[in-house]
Short mmCIF file of C-alpha atoms and ligand atoms in Angstrom, two decimals:
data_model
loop_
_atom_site.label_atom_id
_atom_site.label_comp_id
_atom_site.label_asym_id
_atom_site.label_seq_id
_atom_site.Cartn_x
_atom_site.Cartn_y
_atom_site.Cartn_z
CA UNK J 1 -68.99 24.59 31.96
CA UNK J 2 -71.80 26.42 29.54
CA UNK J 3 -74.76 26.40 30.36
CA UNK J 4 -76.16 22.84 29.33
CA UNK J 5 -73.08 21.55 32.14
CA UNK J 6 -74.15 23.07 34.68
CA UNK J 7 -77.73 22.45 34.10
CA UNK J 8 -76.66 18.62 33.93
CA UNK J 9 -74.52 19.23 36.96
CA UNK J 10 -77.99 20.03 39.03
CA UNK J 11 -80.14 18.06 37.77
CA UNK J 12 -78.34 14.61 38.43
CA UNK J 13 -77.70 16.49 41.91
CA UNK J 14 -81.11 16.93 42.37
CA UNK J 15 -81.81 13.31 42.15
CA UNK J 16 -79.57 12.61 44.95
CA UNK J 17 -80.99 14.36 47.36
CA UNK J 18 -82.15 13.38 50.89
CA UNK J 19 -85.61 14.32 52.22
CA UNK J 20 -84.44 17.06 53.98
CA UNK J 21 -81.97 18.44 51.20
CA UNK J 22 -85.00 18.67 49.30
CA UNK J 23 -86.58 20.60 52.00
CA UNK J 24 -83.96 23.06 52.40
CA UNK J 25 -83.16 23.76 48.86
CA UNK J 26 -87.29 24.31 48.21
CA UNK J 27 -87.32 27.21 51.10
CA UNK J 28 -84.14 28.51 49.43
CA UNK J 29 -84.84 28.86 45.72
CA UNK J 30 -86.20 31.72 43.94
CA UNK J 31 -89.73 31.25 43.04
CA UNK J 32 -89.00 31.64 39.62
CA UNK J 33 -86.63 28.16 39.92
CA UNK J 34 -90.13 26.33 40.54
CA UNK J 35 -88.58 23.79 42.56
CA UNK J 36 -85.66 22.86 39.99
CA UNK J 37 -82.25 24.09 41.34
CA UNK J 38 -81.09 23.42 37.53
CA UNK J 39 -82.62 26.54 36.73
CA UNK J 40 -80.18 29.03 38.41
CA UNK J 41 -77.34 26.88 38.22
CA UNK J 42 -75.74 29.44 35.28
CA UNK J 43 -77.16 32.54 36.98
CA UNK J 44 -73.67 32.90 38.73
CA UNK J 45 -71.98 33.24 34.96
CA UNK J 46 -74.86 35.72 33.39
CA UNK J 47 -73.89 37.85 36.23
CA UNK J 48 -70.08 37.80 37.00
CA UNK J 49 -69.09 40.76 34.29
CA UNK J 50 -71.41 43.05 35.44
CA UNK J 51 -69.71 45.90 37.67
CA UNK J 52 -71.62 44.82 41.31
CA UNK J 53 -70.95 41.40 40.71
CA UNK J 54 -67.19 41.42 39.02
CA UNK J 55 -65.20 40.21 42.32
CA UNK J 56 -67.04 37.33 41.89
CA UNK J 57 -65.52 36.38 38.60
CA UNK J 58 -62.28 34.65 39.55
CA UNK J 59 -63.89 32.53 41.85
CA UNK J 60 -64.64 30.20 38.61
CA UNK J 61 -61.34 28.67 38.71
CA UNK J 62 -58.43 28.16 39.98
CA UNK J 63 -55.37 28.01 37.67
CA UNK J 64 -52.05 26.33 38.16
CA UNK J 65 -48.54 26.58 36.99
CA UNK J 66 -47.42 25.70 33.77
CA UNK J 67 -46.60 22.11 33.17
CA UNK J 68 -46.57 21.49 36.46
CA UNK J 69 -50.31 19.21 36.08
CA UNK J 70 -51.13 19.07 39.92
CA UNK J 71 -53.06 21.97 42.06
CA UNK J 72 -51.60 22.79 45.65
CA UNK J 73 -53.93 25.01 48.05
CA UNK J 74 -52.32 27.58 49.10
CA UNK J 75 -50.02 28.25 45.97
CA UNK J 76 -53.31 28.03 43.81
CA UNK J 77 -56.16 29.40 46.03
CA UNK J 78 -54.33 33.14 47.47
CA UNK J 79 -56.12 34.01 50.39
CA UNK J 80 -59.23 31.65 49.41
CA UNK J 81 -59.97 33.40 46.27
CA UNK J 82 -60.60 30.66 43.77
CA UNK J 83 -63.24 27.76 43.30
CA UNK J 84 -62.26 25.74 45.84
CA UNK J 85 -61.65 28.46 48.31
CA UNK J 86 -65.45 29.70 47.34
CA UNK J 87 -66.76 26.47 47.85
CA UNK J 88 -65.45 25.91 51.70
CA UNK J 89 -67.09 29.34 52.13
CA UNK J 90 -70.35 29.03 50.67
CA UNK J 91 -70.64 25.55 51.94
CA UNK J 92 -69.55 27.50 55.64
CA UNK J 93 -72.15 30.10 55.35
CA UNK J 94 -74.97 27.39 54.76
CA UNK J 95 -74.02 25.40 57.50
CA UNK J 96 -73.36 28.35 60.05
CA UNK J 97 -76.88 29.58 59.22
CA UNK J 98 -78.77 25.74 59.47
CA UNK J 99 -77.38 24.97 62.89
CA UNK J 100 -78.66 27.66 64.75
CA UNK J 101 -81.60 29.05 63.10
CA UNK J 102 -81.94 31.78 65.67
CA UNK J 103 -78.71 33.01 64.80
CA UNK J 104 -78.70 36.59 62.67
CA UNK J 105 -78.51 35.59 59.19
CA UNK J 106 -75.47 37.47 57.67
CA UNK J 107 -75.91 35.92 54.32
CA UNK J 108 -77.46 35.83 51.93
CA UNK J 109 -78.45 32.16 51.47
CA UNK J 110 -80.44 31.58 48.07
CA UNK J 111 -77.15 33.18 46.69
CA UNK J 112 -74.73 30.99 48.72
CA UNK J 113 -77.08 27.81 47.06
CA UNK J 114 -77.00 28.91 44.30
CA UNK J 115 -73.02 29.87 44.23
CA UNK J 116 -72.14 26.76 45.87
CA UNK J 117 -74.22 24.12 43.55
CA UNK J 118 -72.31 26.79 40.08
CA UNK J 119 -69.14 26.33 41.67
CA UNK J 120 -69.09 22.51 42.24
CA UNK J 121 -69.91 22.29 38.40
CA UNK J 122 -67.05 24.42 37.31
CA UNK J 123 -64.48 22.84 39.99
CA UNK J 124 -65.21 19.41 37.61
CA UNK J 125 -64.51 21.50 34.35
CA UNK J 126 -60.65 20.05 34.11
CA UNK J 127 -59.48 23.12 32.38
CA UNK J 128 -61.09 25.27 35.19
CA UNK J 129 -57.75 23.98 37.38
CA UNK J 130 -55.84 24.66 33.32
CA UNK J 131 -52.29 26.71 33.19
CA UNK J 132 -52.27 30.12 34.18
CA UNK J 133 -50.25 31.35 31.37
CA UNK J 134 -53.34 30.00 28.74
CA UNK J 135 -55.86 31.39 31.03
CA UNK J 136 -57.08 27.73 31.72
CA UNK J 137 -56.76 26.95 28.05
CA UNK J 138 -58.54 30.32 26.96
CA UNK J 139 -55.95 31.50 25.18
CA UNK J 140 -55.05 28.10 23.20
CA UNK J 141 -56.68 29.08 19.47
CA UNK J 142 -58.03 25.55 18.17
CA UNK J 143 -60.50 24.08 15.13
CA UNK J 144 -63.51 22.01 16.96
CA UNK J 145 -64.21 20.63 13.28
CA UNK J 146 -64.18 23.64 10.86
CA UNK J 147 -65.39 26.27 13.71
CA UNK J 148 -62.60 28.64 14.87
CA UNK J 149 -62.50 28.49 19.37
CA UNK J 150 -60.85 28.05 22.07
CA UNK J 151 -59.83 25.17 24.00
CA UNK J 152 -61.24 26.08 26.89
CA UNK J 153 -64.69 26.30 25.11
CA UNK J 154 -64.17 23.02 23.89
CA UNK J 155 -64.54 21.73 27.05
CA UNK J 156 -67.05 24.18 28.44
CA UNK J 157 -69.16 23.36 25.53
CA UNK J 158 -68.48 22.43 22.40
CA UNK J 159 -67.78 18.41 23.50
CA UNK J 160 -71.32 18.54 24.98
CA UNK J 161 -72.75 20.27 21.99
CA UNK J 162 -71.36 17.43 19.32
CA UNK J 163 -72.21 14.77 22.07
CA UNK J 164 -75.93 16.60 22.06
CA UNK J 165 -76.21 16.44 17.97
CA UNK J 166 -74.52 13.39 17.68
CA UNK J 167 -76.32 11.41 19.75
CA UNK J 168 -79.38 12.93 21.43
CA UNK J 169 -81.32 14.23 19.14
CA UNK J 170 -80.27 17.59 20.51
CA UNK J 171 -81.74 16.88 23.61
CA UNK J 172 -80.60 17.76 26.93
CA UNK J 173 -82.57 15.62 29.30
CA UNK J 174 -82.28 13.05 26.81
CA UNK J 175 -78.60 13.05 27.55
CA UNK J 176 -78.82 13.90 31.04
CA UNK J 177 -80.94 10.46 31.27
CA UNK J 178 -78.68 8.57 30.09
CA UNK J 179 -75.41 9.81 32.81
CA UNK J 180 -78.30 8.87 35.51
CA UNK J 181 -78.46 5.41 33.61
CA UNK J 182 -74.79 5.53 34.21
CA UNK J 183 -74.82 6.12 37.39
CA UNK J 184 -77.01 3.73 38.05
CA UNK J 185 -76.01 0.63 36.46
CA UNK J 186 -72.57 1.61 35.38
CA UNK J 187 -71.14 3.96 37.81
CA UNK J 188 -72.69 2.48 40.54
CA UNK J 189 -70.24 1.30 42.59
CA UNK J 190 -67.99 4.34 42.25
CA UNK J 191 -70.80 6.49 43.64
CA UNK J 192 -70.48 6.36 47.09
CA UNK J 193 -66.59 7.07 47.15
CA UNK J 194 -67.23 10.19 44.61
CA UNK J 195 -69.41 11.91 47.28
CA UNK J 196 -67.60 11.12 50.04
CA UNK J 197 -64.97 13.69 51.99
CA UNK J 198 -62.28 13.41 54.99
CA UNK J 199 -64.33 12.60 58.38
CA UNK J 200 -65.71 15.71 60.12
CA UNK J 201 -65.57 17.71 56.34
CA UNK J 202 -68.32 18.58 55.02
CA UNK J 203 -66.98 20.06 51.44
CA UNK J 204 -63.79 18.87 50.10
CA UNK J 205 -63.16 20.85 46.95
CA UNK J 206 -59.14 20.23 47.14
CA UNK J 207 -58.99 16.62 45.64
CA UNK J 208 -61.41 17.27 42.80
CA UNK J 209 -59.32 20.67 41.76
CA UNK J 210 -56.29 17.90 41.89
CA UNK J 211 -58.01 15.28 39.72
CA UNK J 212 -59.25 18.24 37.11
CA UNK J 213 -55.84 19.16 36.87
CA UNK J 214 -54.67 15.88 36.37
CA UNK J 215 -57.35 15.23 34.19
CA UNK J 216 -56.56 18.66 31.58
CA UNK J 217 -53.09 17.26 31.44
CA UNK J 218 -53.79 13.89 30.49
CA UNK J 219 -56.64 14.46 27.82
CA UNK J 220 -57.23 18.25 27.40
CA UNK J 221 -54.25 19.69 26.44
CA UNK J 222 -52.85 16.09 24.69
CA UNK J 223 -52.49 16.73 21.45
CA UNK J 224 -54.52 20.20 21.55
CA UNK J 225 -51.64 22.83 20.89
CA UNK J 226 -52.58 25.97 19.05
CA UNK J 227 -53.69 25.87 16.15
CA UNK J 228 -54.68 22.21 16.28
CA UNK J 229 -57.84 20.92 14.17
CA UNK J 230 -59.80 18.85 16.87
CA UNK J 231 -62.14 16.51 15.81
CA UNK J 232 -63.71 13.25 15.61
CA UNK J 233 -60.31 11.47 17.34
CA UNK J 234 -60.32 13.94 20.30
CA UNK J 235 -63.99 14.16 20.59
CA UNK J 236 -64.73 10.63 20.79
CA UNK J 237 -61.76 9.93 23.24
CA UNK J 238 -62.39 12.85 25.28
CA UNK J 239 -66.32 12.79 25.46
CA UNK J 240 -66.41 10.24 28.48
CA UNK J 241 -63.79 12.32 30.47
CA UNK J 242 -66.95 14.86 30.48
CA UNK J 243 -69.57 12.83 31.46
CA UNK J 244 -67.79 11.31 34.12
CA UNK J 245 -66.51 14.95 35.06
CA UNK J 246 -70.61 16.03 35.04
CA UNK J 247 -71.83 12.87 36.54
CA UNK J 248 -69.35 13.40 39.48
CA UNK J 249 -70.19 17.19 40.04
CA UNK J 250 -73.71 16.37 40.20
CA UNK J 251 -72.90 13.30 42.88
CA UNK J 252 -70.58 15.52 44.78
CA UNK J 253 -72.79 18.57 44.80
CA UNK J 254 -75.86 16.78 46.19
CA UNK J 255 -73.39 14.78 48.90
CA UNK J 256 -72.15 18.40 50.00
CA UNK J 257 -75.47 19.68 50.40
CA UNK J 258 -76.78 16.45 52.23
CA UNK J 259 -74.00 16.90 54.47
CA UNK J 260 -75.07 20.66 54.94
CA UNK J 261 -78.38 19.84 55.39
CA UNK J 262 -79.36 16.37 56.16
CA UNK J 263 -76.36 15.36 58.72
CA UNK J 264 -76.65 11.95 60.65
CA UNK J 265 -77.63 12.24 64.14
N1 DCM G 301 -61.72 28.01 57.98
C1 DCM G 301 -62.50 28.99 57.43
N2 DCM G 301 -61.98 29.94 56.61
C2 DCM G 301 -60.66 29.89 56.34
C3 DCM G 301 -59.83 28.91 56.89
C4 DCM G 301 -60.39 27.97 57.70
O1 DCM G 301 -63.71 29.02 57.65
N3 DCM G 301 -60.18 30.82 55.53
C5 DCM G 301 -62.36 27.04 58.89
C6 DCM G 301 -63.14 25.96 58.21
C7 DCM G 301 -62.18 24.81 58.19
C8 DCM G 301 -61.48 24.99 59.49
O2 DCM G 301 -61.35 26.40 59.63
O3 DCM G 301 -62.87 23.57 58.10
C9 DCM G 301 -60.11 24.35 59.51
O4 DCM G 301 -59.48 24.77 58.33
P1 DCM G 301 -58.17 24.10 57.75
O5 DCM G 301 -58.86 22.98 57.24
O6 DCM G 301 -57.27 25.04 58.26
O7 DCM G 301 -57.59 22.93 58.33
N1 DCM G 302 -59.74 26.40 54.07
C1 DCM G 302 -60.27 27.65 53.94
N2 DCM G 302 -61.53 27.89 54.28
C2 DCM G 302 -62.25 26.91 54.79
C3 DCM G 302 -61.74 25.61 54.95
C4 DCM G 302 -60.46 25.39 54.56
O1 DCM G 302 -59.56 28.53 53.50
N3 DCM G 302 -63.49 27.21 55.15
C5 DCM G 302 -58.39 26.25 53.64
C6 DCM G 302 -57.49 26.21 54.79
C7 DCM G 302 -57.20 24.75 54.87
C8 DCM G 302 -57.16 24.36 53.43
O2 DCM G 302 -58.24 25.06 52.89
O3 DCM G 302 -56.00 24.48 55.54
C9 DCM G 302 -57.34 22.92 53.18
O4 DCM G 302 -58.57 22.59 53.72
P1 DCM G 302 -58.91 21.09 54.18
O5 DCM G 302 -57.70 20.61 54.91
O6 DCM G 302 -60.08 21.35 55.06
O7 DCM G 302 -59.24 20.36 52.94
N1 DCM G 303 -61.43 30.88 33.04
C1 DCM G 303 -60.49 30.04 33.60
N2 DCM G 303 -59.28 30.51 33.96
C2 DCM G 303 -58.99 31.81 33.76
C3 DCM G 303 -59.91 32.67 33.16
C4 DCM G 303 -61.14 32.17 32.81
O1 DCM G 303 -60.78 28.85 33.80
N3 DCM G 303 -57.80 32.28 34.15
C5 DCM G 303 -62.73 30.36 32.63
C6 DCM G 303 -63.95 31.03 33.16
C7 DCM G 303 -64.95 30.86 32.06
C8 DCM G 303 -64.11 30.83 30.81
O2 DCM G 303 -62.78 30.48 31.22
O3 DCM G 303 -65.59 29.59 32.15
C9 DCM G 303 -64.11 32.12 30.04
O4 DCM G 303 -63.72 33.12 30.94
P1 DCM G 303 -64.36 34.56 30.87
O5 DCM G 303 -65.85 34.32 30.88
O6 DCM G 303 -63.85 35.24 32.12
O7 DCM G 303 -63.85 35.13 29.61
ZN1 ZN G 304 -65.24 27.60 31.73
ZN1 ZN G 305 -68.62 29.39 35.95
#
């Protein structure tokens, strides 16, 4: 996602935490956050070209073969380096470092927060699990309307951009309220299955890579070939596979970090 996804992505989060979540993620965030993880949820993307920070740029995504429409670990995630692969470590780092507070810290935490909560928004982009040979749809020229882009950008940002103009008044929280409606009257039912993993897991990135992939196939690249003019047909058809993609990022991103940090006992 751009940046108004994964803003979206933490925010809904946010309102999902439990009390001590909301604890943990206080002592962690930068000052500058003031209290709102939403606020370095994009950091991860303003930094991954620069030179210190360029290993961490493939851990965005994780492509899959051509045609194939369904992600496999270890054929799609060599030797852990992808999203989902990032998110079992950051999620490992938190936890190794909340259970035994007397422990030597080895990481750096704020960053594995902030990492984890990025990632978790991106592994719900469906194109983020797109082909290799497109570069996750980067390399599919398209139209959105009469503006020359990518489909990959389309579904980064250009879908929540129209959405935005269309029918928000250009307003972020404005639309962001309304996916917490969702979720609350419309969703609500789904919720507690969406954050939920395998017994004894604590992050469970494989089956949401699988759905995005499924998900690209069956509405991103349909009917998006290059040198297709998207536009009111795709958008409106395609516009609820992204909030639901958004809405569950944010569900499963707070459910993670509950587990991390708020576990029953
Ligand atoms: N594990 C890990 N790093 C890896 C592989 C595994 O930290 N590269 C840890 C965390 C997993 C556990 O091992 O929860 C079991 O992994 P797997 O699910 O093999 O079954
Ligand atoms: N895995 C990993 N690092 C972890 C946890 C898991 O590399 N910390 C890898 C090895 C697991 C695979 O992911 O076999 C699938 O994980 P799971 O079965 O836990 O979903
Ligand atoms: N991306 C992807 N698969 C790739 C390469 C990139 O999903 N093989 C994503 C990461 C970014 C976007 O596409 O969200 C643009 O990539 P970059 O910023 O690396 O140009
Ligand atoms: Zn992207
Ligand atoms: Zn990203």
């Amino acid at each position: 996602w751009g940046d108004d996804g994964h803003y979206a992505v933490c925010k809904i989060a946010q309102g999902y935490f439990e009390e001590e979540t909301v604890v943990a993620v206080k002592k962690l965030l930068p000052a500058y956050a003031d209290g709102e993880l939403a606020a370095v949820c994009s950091w991860p993307d303003e930094i991954k070209r620069l030179p210190q920070w360029k290993w961490t740029a493939a851990l965005h995504f994780a492509d899959t073969p051509d045609y194939k429409c369904n992600y496999d670990y270890s054929r799609d995630c060599p030797e852990d380096w992808c999203v989902a692969g990032a998110i079992f470590n950051y999620t490992n780092q938190l936890i190794s470092a909340s259970e035994d507070s007397l422990s030597i810290v080895h990481y750096n935490l704020t960053e594995a927060l902030v990492f984890l909560s990025h990632y978790m928004g991106d592994i719900h982009q469906p194109l983020h699990e797109g082909f290799l040979g497109d570069l996750g749809g980067n390399k599919v020229k398209v139209n959105w309307y009469n503006q020359e882009t990518n489909l990959h950008r389309v579904w980064d940002d250009m879908i929540i951009e129209t959405a935005l103009e269309k029918y928000y008044n250009s307003s972020l929280s404005t639309m962001i309220q309304a996916l917490q409606d969702k979720l609350k009257y419309g969703w609500s039912n789904d919720v507690w299955s969406w954050g939920s993993c395998q017994v004894s897991q604590t992050a469970c990135p494989n089956p949401y890579a699988s759905e995005s992939i499924d998900l690209a196939c069956k509405y991103a690249y349909k009917n998006a070939t290059a040198e297709t003019t998207l536009g009111d047909y795709y958008f409106l058809s395609r516009l609820p596979v992204v909030e639901k993609k958004i809405a569950q990022g944010g569900i499963r991103l707070a459910a993670t970090l509950n587990r991390i940090f708020s576990p029953p006992n």
